[in-house]
PDB file of C-alpha atoms in Angstrom:
ATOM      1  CA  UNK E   1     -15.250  12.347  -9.134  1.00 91.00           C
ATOM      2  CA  UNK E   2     -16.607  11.957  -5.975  1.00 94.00           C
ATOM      3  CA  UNK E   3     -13.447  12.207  -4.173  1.00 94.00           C
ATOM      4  CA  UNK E   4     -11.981  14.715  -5.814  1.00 96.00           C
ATOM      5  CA  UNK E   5     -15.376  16.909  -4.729  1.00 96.00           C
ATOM      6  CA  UNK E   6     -14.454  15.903  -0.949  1.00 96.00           C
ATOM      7  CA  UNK E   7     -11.015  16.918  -1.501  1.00 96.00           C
ATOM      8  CA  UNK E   8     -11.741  19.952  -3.402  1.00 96.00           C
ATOM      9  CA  UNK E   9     -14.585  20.972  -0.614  1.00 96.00           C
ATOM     10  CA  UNK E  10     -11.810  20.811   1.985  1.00 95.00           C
ATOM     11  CA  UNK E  11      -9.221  22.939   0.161  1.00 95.00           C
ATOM     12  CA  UNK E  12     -12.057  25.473  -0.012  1.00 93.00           C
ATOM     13  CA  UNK E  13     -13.745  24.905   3.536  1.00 90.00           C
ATOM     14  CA  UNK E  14     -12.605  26.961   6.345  1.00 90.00           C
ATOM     15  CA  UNK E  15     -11.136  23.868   7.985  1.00 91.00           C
ATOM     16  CA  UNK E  16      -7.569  22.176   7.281  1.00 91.00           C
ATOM     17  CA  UNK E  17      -7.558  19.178   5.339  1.00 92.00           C
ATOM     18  CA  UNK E  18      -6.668  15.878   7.118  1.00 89.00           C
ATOM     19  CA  UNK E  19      -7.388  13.538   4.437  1.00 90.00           C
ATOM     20  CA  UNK E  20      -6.859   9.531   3.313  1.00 89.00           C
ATOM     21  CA  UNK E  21      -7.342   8.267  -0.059  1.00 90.00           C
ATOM     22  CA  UNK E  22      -7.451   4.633  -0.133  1.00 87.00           C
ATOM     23  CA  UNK E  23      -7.543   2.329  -2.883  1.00 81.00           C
ATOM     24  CA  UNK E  24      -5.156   0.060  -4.721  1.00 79.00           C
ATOM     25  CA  UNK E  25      -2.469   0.510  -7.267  1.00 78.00           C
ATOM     26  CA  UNK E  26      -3.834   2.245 -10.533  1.00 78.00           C
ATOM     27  CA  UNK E  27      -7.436   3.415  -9.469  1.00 83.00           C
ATOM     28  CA  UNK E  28      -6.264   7.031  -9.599  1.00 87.00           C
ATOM     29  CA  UNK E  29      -4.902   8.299  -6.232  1.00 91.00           C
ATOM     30  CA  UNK E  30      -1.878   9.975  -8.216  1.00 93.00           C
ATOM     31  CA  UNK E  31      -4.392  12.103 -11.095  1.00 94.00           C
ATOM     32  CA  UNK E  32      -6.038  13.438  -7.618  1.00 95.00           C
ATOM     33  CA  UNK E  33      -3.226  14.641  -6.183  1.00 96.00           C
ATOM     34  CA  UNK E  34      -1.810  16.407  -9.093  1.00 97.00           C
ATOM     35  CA  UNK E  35      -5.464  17.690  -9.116  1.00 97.00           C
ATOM     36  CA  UNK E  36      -5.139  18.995  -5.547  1.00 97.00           C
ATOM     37  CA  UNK E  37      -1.449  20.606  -6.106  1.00 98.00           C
ATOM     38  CA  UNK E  38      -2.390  22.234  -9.272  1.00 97.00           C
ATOM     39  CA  UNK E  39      -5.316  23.869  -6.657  1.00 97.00           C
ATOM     40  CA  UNK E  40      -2.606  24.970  -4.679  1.00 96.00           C
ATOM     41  CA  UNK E  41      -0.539  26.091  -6.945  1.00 97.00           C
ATOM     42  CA  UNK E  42      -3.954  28.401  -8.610  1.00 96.00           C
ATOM     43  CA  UNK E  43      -4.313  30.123  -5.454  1.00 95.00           C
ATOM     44  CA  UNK E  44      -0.806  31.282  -4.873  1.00 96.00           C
ATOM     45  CA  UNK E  45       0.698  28.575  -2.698  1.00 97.00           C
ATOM     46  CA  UNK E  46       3.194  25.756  -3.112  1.00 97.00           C
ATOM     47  CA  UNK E  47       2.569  21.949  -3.239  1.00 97.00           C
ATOM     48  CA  UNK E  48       5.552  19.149  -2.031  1.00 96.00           C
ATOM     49  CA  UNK E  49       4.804  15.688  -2.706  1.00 96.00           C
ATOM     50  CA  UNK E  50       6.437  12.756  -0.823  1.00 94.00           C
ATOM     51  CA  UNK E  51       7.277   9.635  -2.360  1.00 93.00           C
ATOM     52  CA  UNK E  52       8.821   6.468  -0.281  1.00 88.00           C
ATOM     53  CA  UNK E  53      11.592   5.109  -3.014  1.00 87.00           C
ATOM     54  CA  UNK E  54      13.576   7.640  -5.722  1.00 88.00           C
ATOM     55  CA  UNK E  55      11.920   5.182  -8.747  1.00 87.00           C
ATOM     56  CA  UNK E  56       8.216   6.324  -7.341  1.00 90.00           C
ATOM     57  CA  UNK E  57       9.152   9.594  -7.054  1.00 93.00           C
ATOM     58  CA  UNK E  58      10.816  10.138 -10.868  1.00 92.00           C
ATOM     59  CA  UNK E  59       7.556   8.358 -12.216  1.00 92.00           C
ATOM     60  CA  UNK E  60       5.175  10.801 -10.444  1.00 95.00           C
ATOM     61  CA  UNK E  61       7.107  13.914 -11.295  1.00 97.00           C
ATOM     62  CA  UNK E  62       7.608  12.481 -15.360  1.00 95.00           C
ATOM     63  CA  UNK E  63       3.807  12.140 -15.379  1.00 95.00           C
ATOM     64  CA  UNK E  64       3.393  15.648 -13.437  1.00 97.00           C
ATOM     65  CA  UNK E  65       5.151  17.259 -16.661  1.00 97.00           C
ATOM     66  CA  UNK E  66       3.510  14.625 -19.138  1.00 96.00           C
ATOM     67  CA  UNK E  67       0.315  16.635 -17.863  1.00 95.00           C
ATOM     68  CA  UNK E  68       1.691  20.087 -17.993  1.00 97.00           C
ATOM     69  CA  UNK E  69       2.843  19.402 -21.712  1.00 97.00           C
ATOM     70  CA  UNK E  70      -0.305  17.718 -23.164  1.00 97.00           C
ATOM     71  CA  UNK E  71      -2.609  20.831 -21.623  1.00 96.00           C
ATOM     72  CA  UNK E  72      -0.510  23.160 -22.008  1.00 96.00           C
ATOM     73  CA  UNK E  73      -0.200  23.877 -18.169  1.00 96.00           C
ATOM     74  CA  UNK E  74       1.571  27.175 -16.394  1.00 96.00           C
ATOM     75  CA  UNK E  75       3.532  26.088 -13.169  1.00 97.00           C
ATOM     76  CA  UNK E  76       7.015  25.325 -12.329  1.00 97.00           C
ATOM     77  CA  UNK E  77       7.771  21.848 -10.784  1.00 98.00           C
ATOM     78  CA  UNK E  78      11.101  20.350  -9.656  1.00 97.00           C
ATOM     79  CA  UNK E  79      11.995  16.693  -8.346  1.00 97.00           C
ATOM     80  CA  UNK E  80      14.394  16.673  -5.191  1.00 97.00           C
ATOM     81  CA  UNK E  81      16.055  12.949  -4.725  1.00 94.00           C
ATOM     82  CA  UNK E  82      19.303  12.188  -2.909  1.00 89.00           C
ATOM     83  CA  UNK E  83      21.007  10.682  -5.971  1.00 88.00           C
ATOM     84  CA  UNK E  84      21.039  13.989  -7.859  1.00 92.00           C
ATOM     85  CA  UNK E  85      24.478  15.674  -7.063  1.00 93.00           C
ATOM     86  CA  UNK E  86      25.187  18.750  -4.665  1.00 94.00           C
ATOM     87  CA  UNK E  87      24.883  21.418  -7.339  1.00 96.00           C
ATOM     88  CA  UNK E  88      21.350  20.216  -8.434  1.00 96.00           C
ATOM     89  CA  UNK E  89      20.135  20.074  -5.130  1.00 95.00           C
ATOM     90  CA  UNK E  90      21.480  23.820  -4.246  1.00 96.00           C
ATOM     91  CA  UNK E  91      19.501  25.103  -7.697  1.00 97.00           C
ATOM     92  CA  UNK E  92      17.005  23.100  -6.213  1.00 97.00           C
ATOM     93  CA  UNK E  93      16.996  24.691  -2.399  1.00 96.00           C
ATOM     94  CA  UNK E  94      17.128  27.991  -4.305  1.00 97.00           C
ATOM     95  CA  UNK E  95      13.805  27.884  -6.486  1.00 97.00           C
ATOM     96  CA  UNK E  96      12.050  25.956  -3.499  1.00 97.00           C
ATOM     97  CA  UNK E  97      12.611  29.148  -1.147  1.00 96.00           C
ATOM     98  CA  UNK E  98      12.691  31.693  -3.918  1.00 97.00           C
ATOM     99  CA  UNK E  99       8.960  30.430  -4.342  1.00 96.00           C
ATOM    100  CA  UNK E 100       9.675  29.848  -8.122  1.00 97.00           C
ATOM    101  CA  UNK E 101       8.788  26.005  -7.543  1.00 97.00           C
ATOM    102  CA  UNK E 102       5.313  25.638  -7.512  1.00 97.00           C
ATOM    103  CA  UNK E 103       5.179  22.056  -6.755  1.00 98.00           C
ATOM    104  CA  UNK E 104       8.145  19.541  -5.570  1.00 98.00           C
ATOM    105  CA  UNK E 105       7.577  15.775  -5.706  1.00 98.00           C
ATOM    106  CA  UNK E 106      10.797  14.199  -4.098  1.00 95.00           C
ATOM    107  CA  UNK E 107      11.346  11.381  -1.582  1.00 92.00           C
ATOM    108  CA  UNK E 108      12.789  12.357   1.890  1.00 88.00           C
ATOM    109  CA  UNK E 109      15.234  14.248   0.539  1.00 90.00           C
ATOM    110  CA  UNK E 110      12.196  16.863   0.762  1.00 92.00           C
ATOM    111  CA  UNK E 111      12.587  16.831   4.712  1.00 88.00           C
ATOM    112  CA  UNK E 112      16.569  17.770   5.168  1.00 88.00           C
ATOM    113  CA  UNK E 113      17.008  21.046   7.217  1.00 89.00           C
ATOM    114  CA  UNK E 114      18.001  22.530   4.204  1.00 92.00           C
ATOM    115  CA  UNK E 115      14.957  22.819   2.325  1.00 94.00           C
ATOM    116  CA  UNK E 116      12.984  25.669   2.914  1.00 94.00           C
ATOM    117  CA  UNK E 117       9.836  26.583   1.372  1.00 95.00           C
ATOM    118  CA  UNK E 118       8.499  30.275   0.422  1.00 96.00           C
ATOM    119  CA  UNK E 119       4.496  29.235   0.971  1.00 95.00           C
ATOM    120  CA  UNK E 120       3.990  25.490   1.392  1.00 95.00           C
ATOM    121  CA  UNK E 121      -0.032  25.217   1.439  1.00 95.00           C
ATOM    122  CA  UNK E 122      -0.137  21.293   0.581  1.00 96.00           C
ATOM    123  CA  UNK E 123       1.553  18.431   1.869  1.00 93.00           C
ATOM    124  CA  UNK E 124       0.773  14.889   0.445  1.00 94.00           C
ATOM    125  CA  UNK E 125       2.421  12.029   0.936  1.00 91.00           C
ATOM    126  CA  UNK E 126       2.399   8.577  -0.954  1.00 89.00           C
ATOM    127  CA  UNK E 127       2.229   5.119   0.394  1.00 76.00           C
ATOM    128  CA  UNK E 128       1.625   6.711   3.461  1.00 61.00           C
ATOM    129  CA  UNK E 129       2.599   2.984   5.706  1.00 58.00           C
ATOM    130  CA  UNK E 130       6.452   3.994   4.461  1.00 61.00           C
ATOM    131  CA  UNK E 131       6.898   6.771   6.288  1.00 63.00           C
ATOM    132  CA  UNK E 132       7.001   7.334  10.099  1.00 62.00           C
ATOM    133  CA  UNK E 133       4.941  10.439  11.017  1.00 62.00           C
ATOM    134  CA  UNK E 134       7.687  11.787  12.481  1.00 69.00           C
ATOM    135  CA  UNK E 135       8.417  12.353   8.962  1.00 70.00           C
ATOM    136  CA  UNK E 136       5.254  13.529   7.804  1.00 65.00           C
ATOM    137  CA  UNK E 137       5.364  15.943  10.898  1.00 73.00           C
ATOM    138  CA  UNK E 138       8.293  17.320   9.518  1.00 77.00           C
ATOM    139  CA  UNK E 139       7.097  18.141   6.381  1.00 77.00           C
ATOM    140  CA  UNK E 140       4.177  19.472   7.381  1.00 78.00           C
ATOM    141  CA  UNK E 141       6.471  21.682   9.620  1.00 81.00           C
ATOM    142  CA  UNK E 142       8.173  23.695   6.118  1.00 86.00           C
ATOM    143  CA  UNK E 143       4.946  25.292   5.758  1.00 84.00           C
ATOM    144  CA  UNK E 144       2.100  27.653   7.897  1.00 83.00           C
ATOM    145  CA  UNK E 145      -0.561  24.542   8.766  1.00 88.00           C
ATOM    146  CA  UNK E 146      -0.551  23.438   5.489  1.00 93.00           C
ATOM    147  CA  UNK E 147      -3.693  20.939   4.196  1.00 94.00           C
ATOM    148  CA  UNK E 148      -2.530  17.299   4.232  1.00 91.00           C
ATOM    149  CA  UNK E 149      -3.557  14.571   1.935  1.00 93.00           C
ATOM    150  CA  UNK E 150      -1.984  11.140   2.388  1.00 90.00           C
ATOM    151  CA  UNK E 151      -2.185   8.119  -0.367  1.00 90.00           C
ATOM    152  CA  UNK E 152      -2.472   4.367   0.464  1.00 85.00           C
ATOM    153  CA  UNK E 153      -2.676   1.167  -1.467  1.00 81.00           C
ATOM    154  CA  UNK E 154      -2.270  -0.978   1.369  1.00 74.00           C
ATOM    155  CA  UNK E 155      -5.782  -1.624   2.909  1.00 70.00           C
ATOM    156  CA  UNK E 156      -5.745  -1.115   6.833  1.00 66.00           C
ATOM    157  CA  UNK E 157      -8.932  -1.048   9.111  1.00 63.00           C
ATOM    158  CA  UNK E 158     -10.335   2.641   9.845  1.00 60.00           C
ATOM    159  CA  UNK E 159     -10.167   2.849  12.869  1.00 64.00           C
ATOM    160  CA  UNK E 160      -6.502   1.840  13.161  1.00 64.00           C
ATOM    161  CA  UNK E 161      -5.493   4.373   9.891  1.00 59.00           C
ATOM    162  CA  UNK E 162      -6.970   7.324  11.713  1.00 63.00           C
ATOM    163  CA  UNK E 163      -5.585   6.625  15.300  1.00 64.00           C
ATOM    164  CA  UNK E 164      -1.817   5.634  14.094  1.00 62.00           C
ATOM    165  CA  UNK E 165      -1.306   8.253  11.596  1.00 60.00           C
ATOM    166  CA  UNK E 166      -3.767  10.993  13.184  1.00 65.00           C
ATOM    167  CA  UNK E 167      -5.517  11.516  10.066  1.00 70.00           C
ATOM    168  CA  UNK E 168      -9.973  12.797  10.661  1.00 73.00           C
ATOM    169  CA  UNK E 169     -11.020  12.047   6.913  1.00 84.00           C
ATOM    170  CA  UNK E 170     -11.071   9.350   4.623  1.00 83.00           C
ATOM    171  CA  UNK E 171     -12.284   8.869   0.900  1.00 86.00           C
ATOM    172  CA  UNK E 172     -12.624   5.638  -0.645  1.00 84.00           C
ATOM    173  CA  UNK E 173     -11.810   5.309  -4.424  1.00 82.00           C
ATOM    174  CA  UNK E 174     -14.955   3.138  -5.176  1.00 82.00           C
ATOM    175  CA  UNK E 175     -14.544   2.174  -8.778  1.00 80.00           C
ATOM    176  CA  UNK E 176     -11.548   1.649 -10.960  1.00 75.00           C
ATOM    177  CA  UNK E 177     -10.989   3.932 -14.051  1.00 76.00           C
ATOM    178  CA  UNK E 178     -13.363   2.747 -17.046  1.00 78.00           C
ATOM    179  CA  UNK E 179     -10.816   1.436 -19.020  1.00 79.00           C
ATOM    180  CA  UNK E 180      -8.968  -0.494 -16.916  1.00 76.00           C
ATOM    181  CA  UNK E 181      -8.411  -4.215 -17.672  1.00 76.00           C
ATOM    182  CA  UNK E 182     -10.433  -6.717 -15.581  1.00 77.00           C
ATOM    183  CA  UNK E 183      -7.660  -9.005 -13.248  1.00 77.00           C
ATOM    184  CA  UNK E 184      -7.589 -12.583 -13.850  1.00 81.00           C
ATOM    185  CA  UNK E 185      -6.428 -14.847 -11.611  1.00 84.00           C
ATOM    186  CA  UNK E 186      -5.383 -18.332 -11.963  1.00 84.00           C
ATOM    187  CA  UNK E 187      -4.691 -21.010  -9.338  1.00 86.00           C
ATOM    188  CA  UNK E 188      -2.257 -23.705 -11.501  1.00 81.00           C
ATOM    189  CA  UNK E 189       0.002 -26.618 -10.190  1.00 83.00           C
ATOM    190  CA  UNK E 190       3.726 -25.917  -9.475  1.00 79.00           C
ATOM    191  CA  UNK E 191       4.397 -26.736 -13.004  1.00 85.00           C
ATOM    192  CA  UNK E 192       7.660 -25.462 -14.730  1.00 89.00           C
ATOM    193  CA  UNK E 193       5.792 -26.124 -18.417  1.00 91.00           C
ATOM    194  CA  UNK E 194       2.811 -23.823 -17.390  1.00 90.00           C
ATOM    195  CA  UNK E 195       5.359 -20.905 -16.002  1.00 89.00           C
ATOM    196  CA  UNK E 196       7.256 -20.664 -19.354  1.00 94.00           C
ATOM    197  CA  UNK E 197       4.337 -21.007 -21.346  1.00 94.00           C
ATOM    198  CA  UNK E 198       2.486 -18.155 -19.321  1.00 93.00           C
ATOM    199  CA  UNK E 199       5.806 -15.875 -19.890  1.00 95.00           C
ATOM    200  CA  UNK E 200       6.093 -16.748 -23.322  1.00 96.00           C
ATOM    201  CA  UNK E 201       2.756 -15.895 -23.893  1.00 95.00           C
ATOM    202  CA  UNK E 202       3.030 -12.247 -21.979  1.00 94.00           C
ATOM    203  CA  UNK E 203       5.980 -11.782 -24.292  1.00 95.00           C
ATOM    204  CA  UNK E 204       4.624 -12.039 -27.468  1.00 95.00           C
ATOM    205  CA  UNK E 205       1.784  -9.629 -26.584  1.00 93.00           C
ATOM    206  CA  UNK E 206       4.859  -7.208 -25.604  1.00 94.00           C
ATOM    207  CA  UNK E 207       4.361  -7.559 -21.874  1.00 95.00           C
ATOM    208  CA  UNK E 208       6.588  -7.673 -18.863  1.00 97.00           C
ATOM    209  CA  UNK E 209       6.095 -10.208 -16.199  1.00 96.00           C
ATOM    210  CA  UNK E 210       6.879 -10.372 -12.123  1.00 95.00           C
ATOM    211  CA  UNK E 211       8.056 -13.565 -10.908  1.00 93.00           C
ATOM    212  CA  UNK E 212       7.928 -13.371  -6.737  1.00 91.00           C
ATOM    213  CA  UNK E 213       9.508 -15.639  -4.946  1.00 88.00           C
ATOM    214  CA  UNK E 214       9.501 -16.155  -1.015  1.00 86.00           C
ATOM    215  CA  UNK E 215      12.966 -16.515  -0.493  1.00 82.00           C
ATOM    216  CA  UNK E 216      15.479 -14.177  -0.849  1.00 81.00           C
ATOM    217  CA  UNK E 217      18.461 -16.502  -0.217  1.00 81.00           C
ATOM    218  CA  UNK E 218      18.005 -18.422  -3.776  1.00 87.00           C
ATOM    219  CA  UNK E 219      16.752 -15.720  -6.120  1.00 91.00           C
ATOM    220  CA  UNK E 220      19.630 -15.689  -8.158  1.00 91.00           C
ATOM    221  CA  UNK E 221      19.308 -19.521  -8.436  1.00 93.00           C
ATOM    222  CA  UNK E 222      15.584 -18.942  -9.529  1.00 92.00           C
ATOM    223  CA  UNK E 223      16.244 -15.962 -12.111  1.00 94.00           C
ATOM    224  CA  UNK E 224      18.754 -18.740 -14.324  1.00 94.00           C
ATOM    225  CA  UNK E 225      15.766 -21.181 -14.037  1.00 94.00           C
ATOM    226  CA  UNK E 226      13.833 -18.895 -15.951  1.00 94.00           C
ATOM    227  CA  UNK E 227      16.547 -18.197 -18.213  1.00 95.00           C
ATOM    228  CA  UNK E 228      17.073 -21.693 -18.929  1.00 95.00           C
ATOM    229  CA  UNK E 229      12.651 -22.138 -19.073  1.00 95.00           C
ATOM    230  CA  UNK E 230      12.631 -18.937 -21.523  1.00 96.00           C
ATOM    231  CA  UNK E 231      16.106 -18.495 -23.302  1.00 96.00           C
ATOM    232  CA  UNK E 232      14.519 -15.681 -25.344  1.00 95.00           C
ATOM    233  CA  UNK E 233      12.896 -13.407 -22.344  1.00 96.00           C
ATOM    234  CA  UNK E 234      15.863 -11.091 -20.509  1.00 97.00           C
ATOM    235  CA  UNK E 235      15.534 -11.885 -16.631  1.00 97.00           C
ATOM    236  CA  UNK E 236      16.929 -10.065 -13.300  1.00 97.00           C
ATOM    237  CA  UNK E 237      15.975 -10.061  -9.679  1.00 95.00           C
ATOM    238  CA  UNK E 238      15.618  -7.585  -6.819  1.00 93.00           C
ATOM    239  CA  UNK E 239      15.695  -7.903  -2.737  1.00 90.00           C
ATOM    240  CA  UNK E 240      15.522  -5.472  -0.155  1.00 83.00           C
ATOM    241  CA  UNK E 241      18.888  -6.809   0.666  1.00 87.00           C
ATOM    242  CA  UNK E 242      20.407  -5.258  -2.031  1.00 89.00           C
ATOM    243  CA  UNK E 243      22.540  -1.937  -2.229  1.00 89.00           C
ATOM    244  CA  UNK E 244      19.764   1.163  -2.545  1.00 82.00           C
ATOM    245  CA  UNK E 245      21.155   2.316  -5.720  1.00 84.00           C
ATOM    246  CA  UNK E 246      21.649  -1.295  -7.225  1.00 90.00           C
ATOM    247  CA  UNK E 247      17.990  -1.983  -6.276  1.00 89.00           C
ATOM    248  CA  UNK E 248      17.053   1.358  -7.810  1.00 85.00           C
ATOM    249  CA  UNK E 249      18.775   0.981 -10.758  1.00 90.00           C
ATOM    250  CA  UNK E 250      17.493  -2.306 -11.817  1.00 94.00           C
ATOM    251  CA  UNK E 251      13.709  -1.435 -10.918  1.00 90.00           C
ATOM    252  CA  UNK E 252      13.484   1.768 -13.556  1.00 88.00           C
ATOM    253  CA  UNK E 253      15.794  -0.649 -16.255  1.00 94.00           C
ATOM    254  CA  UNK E 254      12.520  -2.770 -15.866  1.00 95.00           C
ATOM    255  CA  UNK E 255      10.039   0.092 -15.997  1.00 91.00           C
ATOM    256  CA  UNK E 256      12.277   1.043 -19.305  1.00 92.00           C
ATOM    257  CA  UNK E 257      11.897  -2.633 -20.822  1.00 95.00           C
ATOM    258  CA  UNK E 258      15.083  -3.367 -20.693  1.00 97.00           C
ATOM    259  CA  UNK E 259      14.318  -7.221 -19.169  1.00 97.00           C
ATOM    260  CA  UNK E 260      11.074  -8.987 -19.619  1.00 97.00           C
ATOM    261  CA  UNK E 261      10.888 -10.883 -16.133  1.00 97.00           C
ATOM    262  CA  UNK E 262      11.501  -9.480 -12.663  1.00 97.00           C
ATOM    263  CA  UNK E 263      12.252 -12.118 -10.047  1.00 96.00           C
ATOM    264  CA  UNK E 264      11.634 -10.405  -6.879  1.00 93.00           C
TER     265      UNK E 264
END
């Protein structure tokens, strides 16, 4: 709450907004930025929202229209990613400068000389660290001075946030949501018995679990251990090493529960 009132007292003020909002994964940076483009989209203007990896930005846009159906919402949002083929992105291009978009959430797909917005009045960007701010720039750029609002989980001194990405503001999400579970952490001996018994647990209760591993070079070798460990739990890996699409594609078969254990 008390973000959102610094970040609705900019949209309002006379002043553009240059605004962080720092905290980690799943305090609620992503509910105040659909907040803030839902603003923009009340007083006439359009919202683009920029996401660093295709899986981020699908999640953010299925949860945008999750919203809109559960409150019964009026706007029109699209998602603009560079997997979707050539005739999506042209009825894309066309409702983004036709103005019939309200809000875009896309990754930099959003920044090709192509797009071209009607009224851009809010820029935000996610995971801010991912992008260069010649990137950001350029976004900014498809609109009249639009207010900015950039997202970070990754915790970086003040001081060195506002002087490397040239942002005046920034709001700290104190508290986690209310219902959030506590995180427990557990320091154990390199134990094989205590790894399978910790995944076999998490799958009974219906979980998923994230195996990381500090080398990319045996991954594959590790993923079969914990086949072997857990017959019964499905197990693949990911690597930045891997083919975009490839890496893509096995991320959202995870997020869809299709394996049980990611080794990354």
């Amino acid at each position: 709450k008390k973000v959102w009132k610094e970040i609705s007292e900019d949209l309002q003020g006379p002043k553009l907004m240059s605004r962080l909002v720092q905290r980690d994964v799943g305090s609620g940076k992503t509910i105040l930025a659909f907040f803030a483009l839902l603003t923009a989209k009340g007083n006439g203007y359009q919202g683009a929202m920029m996401a660093p990896t295709e899986v981020l930005a699908k999640q953010h846009f299925e949860g945008l229209i999750e919203l809109k159906e559960k409150y019964g919402l009026q706007f029109e949002a699209l998602l603009l990613v560079g997997s979707m083929t050539a005739k999506e992105k042209r009825l894309a291009y066309e409702k983004i400068t036709s103005g019939e978009a309200d809000i875009v959430i896309g990754t930099h797909a959003i920044i090709q000389d192509k797009v071209e917005f009607a009224n851009l009045g809010l820029v935000i960007t996610d995971e801010q660290h991912r992008f260069g701010v010649g990137q950001r720039a350029s976004l900014s750029g498809k609109g009249n001075n639009p207010h900015t609002l950039v997202m970070s989980a990754t915790p970086i001194p003040r001081t060195l946030q506002m002087s490397l990405i040239g942002i005046k503001e920034l709001s700290m999400i104190e508290t986690p949501p209310k219902n959030r579970y506590p995180i427990q952490t557990y320091v154990t001996p390199r134990h094989d018995a205590i790894v399978a018994e910790a995944i076999e647990r998490e799958l009974l209760r219906g979980g998923q679990v994230f195996y990381l591993y500090n080398y990319t070079e045996d991954i594959s070798d590790v993923m079969v251990k914990i086949s072997k460990m857990v017959p019964e739990a499905k197990v693949c890996y990911a690597h930045g090493k891997m083919e975009k699409h490839k890496l893509e594609n096995i991320i959202s078969d995870f997020i869809d529960h299709k394996y049980d254990v990611l080794v990354s």
